[in-house]
Tab-separated table of N, CA and C in Angstrom:
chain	number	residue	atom	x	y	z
A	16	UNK	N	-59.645	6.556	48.329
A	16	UNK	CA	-58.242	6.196	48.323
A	16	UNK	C	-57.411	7.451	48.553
A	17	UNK	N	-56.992	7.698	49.595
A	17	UNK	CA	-55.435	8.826	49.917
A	17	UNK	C	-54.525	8.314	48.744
A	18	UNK	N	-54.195	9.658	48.414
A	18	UNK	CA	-53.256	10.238	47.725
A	18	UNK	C	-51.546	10.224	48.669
A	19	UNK	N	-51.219	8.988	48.259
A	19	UNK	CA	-49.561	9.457	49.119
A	19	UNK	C	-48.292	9.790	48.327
A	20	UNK	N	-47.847	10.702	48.702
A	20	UNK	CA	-46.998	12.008	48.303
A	20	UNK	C	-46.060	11.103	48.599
A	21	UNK	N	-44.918	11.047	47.343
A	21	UNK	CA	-43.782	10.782	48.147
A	21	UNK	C	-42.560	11.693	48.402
A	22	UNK	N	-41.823	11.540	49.587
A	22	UNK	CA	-41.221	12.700	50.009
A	22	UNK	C	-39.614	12.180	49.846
A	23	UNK	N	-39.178	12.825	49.127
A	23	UNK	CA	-37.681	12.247	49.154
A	23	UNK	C	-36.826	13.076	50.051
A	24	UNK	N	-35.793	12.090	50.595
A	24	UNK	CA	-35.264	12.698	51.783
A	24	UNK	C	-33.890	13.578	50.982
A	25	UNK	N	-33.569	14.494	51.505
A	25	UNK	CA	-32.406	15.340	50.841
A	25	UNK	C	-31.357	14.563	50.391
A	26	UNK	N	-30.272	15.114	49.600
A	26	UNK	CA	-29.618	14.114	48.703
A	26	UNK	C	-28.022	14.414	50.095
A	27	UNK	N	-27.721	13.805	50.457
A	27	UNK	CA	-26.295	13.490	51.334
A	27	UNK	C	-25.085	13.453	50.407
A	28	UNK	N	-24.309	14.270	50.289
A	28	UNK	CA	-22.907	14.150	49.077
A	28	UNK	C	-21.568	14.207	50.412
A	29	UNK	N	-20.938	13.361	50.045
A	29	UNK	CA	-19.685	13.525	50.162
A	29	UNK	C	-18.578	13.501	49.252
A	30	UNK	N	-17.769	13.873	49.588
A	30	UNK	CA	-16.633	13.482	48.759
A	30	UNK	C	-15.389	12.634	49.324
A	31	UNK	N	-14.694	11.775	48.194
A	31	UNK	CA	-14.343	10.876	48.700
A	31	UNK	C	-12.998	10.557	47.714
A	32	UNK	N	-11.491	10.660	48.325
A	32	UNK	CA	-10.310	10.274	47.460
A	32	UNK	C	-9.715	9.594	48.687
A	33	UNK	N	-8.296	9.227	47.899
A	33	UNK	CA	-7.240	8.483	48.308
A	33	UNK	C	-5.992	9.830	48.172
A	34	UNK	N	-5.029	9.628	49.404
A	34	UNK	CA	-3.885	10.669	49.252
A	34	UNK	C	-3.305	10.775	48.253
A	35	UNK	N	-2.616	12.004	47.676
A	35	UNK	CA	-1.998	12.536	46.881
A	35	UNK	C	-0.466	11.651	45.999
A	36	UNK	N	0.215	10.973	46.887
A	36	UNK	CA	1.252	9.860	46.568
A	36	UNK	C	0.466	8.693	46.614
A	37	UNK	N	-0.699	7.764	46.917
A	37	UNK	CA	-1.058	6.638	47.722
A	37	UNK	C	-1.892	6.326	46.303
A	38	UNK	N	-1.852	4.827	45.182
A	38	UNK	CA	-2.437	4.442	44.487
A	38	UNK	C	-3.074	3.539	44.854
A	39	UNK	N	-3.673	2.808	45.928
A	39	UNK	CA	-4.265	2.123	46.796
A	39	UNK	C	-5.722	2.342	46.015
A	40	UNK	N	-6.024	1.892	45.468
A	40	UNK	CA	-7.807	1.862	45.024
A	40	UNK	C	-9.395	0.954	45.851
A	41	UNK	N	-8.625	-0.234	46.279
A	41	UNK	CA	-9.488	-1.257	46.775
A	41	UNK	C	-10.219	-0.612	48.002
A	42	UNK	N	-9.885	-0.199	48.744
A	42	UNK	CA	-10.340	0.293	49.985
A	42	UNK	C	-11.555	1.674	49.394
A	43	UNK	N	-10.540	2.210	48.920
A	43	UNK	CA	-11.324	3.521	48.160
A	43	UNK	C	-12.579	2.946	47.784
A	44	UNK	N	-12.858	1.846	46.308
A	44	UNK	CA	-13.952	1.513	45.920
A	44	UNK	C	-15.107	0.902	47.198
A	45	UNK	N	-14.677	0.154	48.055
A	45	UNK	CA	-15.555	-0.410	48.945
A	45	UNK	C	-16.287	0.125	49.866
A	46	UNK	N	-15.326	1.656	50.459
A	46	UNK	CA	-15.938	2.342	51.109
A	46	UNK	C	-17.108	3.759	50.083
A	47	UNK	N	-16.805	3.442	49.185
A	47	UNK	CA	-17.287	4.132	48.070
A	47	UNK	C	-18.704	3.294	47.932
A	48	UNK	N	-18.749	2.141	47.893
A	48	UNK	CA	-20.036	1.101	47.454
A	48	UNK	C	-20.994	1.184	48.979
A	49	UNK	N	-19.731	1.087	50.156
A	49	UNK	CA	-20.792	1.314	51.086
A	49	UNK	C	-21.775	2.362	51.820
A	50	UNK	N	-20.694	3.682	51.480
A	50	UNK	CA	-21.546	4.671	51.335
A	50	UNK	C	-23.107	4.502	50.651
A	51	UNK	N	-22.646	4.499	49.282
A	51	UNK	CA	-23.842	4.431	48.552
A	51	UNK	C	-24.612	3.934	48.657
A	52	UNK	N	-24.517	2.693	49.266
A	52	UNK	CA	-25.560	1.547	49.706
A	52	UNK	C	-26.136	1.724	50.669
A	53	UNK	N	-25.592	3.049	51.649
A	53	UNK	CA	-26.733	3.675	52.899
A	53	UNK	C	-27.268	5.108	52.349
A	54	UNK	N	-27.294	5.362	51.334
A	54	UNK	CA	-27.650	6.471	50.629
A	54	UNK	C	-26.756	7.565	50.244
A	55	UNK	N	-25.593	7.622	50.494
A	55	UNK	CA	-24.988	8.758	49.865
A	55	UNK	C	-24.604	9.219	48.793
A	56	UNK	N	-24.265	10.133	47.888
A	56	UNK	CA	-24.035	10.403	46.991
A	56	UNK	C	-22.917	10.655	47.002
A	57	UNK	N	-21.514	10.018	46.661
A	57	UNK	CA	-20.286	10.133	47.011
A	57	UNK	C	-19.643	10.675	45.633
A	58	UNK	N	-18.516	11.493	45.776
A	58	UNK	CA	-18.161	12.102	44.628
A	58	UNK	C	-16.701	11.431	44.976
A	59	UNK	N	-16.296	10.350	43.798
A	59	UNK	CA	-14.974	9.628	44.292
A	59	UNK	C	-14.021	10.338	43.847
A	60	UNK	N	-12.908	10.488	43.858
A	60	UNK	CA	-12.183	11.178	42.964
A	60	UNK	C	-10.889	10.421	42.725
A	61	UNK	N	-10.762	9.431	43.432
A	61	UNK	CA	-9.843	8.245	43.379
A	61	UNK	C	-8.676	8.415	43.563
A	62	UNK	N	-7.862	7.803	43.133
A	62	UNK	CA	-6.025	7.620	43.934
A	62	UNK	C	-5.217	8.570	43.816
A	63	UNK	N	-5.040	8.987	44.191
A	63	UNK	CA	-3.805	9.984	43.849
A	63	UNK	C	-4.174	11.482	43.767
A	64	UNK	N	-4.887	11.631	45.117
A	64	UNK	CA	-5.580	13.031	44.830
A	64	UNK	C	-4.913	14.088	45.649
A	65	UNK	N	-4.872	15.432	45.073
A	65	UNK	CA	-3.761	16.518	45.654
A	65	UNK	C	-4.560	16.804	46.480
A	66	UNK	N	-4.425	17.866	47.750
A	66	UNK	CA	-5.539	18.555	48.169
A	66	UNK	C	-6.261	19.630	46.947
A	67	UNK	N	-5.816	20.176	46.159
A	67	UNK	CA	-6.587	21.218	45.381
A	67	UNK	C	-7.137	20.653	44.367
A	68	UNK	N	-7.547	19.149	44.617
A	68	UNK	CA	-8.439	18.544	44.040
A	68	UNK	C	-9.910	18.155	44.906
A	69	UNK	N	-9.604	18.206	46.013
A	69	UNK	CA	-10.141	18.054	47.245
A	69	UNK	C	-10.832	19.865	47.105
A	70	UNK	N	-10.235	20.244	47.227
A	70	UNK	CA	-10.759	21.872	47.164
A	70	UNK	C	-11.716	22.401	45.938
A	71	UNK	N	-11.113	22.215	44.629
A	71	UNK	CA	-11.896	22.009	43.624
A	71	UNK	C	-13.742	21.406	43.982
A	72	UNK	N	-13.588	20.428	44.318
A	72	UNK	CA	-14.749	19.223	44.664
A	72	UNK	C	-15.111	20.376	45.597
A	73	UNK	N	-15.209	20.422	46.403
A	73	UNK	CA	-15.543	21.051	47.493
A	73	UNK	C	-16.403	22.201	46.899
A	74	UNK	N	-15.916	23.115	46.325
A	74	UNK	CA	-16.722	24.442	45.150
A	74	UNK	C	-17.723	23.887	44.174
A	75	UNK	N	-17.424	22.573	43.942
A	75	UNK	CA	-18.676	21.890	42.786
A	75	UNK	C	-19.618	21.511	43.466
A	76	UNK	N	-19.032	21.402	44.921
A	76	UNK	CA	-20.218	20.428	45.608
A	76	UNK	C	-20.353	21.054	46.959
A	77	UNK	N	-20.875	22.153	47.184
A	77	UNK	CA	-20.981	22.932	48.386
A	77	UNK	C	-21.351	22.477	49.124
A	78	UNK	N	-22.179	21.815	48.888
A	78	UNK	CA	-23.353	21.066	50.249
A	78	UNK	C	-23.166	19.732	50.445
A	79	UNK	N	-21.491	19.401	50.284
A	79	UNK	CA	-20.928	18.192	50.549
A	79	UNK	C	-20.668	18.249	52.338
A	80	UNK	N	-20.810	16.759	52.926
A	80	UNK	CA	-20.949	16.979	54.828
A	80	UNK	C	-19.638	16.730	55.337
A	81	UNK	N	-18.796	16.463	53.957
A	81	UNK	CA	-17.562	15.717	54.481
A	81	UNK	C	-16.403	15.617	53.201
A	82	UNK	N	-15.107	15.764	53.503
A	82	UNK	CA	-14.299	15.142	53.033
A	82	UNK	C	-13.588	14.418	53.406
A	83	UNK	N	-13.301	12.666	52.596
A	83	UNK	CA	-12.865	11.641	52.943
A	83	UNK	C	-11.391	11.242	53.180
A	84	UNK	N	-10.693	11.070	53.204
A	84	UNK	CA	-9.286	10.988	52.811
A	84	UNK	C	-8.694	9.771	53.526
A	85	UNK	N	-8.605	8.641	52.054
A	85	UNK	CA	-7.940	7.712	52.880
A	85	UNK	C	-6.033	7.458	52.167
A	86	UNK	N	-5.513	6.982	53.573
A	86	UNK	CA	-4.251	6.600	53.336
A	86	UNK	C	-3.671	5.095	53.342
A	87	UNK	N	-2.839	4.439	52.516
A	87	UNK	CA	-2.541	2.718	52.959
A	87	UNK	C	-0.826	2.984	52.797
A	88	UNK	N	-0.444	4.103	52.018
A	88	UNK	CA	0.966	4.134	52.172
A	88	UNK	C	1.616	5.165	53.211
A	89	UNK	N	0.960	5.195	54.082
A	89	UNK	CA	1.489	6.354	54.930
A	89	UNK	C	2.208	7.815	55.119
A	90	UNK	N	1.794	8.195	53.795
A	90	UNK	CA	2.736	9.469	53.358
A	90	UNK	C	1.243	10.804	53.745
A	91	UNK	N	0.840	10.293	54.477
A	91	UNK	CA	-0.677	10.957	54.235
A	91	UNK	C	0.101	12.355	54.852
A	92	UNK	N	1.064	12.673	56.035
A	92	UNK	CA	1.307	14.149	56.481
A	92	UNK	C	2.144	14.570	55.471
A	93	UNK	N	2.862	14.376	54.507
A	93	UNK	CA	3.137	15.181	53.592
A	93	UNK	C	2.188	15.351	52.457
A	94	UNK	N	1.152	14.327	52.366
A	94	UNK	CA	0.473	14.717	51.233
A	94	UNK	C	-0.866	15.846	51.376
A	95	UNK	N	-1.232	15.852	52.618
A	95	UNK	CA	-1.961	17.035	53.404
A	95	UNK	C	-1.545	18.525	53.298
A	96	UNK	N	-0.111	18.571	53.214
A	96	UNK	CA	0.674	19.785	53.357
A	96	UNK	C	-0.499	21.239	52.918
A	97	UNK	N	-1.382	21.487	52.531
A	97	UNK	CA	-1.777	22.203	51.531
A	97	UNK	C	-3.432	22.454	52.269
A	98	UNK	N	-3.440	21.576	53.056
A	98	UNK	CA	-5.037	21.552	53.920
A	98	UNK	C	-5.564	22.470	54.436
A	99	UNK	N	-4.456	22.936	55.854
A	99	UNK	CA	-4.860	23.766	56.427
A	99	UNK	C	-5.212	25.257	55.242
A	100	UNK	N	-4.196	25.548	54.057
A	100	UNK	CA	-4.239	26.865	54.069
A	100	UNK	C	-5.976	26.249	52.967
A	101	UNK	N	-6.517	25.308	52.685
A	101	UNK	CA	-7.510	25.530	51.713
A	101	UNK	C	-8.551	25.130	52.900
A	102	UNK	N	-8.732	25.176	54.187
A	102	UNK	CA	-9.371	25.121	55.481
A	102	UNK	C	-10.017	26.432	55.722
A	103	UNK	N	-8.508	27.396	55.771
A	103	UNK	CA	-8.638	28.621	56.033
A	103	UNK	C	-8.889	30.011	55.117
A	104	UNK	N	-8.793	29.352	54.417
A	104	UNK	CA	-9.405	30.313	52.852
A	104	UNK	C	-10.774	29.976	52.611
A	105	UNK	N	-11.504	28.495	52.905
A	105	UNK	CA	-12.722	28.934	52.878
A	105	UNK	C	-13.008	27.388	51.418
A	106	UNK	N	-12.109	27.485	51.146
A	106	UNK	CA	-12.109	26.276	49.980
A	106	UNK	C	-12.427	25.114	50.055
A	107	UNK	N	-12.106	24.341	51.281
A	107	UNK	CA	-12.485	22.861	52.213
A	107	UNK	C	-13.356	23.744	53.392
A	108	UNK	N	-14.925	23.987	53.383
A	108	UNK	CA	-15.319	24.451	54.514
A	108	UNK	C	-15.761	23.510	55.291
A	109	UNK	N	-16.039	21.940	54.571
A	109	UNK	CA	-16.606	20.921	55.693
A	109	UNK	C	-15.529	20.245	56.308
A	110	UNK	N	-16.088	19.236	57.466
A	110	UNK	CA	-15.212	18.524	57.873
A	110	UNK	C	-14.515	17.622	57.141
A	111	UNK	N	-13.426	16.983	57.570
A	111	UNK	CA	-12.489	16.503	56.783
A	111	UNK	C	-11.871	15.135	57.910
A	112	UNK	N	-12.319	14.075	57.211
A	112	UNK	CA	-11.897	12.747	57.703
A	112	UNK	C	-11.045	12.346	57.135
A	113	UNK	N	-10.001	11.279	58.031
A	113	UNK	CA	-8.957	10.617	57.618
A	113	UNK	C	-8.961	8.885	57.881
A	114	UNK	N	-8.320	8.341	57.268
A	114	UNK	CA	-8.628	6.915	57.848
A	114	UNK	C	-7.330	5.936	57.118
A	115	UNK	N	-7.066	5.146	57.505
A	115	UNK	CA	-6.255	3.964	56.680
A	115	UNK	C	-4.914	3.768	57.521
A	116	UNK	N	-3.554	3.672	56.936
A	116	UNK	CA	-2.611	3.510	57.631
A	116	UNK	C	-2.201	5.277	57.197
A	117	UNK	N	-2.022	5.454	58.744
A	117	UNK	CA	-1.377	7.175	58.855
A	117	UNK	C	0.282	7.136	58.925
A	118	UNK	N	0.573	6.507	58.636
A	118	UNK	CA	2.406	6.426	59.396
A	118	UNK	C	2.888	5.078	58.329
A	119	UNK	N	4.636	5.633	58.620
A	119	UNK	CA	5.221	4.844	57.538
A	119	UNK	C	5.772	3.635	58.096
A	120	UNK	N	6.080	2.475	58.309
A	120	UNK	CA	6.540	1.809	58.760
A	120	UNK	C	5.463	1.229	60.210
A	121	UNK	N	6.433	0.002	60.851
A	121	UNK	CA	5.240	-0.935	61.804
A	121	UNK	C	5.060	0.151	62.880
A	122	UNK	N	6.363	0.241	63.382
A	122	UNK	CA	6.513	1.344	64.468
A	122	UNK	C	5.753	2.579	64.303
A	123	UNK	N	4.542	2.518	65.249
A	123	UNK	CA	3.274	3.984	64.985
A	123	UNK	C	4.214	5.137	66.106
A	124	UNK	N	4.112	6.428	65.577
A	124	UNK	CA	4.226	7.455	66.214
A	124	UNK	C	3.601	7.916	66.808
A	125	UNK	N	3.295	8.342	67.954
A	125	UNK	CA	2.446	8.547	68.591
A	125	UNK	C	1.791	9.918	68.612
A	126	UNK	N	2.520	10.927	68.067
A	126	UNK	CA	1.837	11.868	67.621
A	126	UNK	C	1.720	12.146	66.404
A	127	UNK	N	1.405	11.407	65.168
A	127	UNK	CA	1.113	11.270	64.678
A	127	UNK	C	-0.173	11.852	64.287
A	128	UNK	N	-1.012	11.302	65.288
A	128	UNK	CA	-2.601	11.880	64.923
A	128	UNK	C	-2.445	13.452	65.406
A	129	UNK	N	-1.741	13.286	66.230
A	129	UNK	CA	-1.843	15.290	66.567
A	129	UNK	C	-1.043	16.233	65.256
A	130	UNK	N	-0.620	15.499	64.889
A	130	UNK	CA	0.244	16.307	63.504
A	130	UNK	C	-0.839	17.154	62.784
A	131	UNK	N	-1.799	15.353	62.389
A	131	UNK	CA	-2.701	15.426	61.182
A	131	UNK	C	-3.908	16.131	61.731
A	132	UNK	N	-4.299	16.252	63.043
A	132	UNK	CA	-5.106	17.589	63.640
A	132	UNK	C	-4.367	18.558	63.142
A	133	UNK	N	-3.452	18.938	63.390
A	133	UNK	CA	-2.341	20.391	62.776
A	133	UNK	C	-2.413	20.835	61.791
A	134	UNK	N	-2.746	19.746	60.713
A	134	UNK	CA	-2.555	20.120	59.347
A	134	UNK	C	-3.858	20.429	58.927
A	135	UNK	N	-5.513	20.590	59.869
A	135	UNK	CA	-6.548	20.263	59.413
A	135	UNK	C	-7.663	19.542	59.536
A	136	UNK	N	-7.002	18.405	60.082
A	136	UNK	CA	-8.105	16.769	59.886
A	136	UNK	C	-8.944	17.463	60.834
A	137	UNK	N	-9.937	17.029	61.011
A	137	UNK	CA	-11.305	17.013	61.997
A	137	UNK	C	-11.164	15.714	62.674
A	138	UNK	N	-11.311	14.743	61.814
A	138	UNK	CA	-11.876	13.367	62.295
A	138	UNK	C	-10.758	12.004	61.542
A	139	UNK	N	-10.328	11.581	62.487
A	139	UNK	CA	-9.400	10.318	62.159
A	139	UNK	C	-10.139	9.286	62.835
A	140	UNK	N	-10.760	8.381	61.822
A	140	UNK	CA	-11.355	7.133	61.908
A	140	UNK	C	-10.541	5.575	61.715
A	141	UNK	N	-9.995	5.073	62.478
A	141	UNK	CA	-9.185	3.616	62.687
A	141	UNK	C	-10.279	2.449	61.812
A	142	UNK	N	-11.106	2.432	61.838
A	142	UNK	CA	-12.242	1.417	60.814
A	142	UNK	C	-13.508	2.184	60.208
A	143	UNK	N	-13.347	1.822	58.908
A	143	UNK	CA	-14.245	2.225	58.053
A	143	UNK	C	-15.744	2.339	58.420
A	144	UNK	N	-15.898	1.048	58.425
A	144	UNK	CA	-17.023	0.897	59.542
A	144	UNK	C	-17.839	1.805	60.157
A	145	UNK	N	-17.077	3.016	61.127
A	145	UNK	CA	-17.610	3.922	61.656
A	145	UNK	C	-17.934	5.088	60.925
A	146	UNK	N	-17.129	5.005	59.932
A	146	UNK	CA	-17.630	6.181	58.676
A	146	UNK	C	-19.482	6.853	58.762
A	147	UNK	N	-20.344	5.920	58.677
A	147	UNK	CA	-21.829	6.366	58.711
A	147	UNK	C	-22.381	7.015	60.034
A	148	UNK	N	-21.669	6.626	61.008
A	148	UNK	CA	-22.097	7.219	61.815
A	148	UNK	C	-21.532	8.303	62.398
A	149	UNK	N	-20.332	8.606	62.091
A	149	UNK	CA	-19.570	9.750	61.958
A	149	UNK	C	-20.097	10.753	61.438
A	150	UNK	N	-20.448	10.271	59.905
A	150	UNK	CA	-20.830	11.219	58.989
A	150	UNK	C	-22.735	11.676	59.773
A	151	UNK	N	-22.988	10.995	60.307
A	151	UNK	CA	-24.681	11.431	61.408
A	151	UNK	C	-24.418	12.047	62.065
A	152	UNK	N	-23.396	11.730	62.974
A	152	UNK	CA	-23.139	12.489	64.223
A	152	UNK	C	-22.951	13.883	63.624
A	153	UNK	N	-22.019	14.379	62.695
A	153	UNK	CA	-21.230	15.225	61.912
A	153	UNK	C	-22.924	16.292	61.335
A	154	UNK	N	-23.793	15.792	60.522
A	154	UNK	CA	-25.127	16.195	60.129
A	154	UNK	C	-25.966	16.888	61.264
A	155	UNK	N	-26.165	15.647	62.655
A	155	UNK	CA	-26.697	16.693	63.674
A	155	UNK	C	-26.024	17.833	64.119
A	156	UNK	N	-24.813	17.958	64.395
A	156	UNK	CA	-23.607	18.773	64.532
A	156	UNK	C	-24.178	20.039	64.065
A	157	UNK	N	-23.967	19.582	62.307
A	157	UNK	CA	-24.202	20.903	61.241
A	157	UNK	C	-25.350	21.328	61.570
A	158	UNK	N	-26.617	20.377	61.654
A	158	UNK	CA	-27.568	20.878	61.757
A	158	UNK	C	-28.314	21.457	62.969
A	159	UNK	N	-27.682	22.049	64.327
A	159	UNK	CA	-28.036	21.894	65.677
A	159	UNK	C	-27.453	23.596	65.343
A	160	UNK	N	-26.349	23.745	64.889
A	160	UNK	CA	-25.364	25.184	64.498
A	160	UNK	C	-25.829	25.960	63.360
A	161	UNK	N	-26.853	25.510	62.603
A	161	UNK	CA	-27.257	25.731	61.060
A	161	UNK	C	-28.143	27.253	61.786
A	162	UNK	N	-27.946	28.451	60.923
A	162	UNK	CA	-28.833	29.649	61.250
A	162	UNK	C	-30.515	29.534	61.933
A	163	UNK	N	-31.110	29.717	61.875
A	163	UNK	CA	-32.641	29.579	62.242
A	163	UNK	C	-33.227	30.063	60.780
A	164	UNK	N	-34.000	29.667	59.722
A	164	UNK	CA	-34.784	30.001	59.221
A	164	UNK	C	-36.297	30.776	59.207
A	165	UNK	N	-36.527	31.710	58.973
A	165	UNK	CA	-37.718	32.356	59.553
A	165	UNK	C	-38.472	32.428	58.143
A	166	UNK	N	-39.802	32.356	58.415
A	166	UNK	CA	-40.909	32.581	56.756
A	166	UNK	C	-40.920	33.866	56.955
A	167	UNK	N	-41.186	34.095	55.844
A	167	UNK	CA	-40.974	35.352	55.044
A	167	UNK	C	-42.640	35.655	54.339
């Protein structure tokens, strides 16, 4: 009888809030359940999150592939304000997704999404949905750019 080893595959963390003004929870939890339910280890941090809570997380959880950020009240470019400089300090070093309603009112702006590039975002996702494969695409990415390891 072989002996089979089992090999567990590395643990996948993201992190995962709702904007800084935006108490919207429902969306948050679901995309939170579906993560998990394709394996991730999601660190929620729930409604009403500043960026230097986002940054915080980020230092607890280094080897997070992503930060989430969803919006339903549209205040998401003022609640970003704070991104770029924790981008560029080194504090948010992964990518950084956005998703939900970006804009206030019916009437969409059209630059809008170029703002929230401005402020930071990497990746603005229109349906949740695409979240998993984002977050793959995003892994080969990291991992195609990742140093070369040599034995020692």
């Amino acid at each position: 009888m072989q002996s089979q080893q089992a090999t567990a595959s590395p643990s996948r963390t993201v992190i995962l809030g709702v904007a800084a003004s935006d108490s919207h929870a429902v969306a948050n939890h679901l995309i939170a359940y579906s993560l998990r339910a394709t394996g991730f280890d999601v660190v929620n941090l729930g409604t009403c999150t500043p960026v230097e809570e986002f940054a915080v997380a980020c230092g607890e959880h280094p080897d997070a592939e992503a930060v989430i950020i969803g919006s339903l009240n549209g205040h998401i470019h003022e609640d970003l304000r704070g991104l770029a400089d924790a981008k560029s300090s080194g504090r948010i070093a992964c990518p950084v997704v956005v998703g939900g309603n970006l804009s206030v009112g019916s009437r969409k702006d059209a630059s809008a999404h170029e703002r929230l590039y401005a402020l930071g975002v990497d990746h603005i996702l229109a349906d949740p949905a695409d979240l998993p494969a984002l977050l793959d695409e995003l892994r080969v990415a990291r991992d195609h750019t990742a140093p070369l390891r040599t034995a020692s």
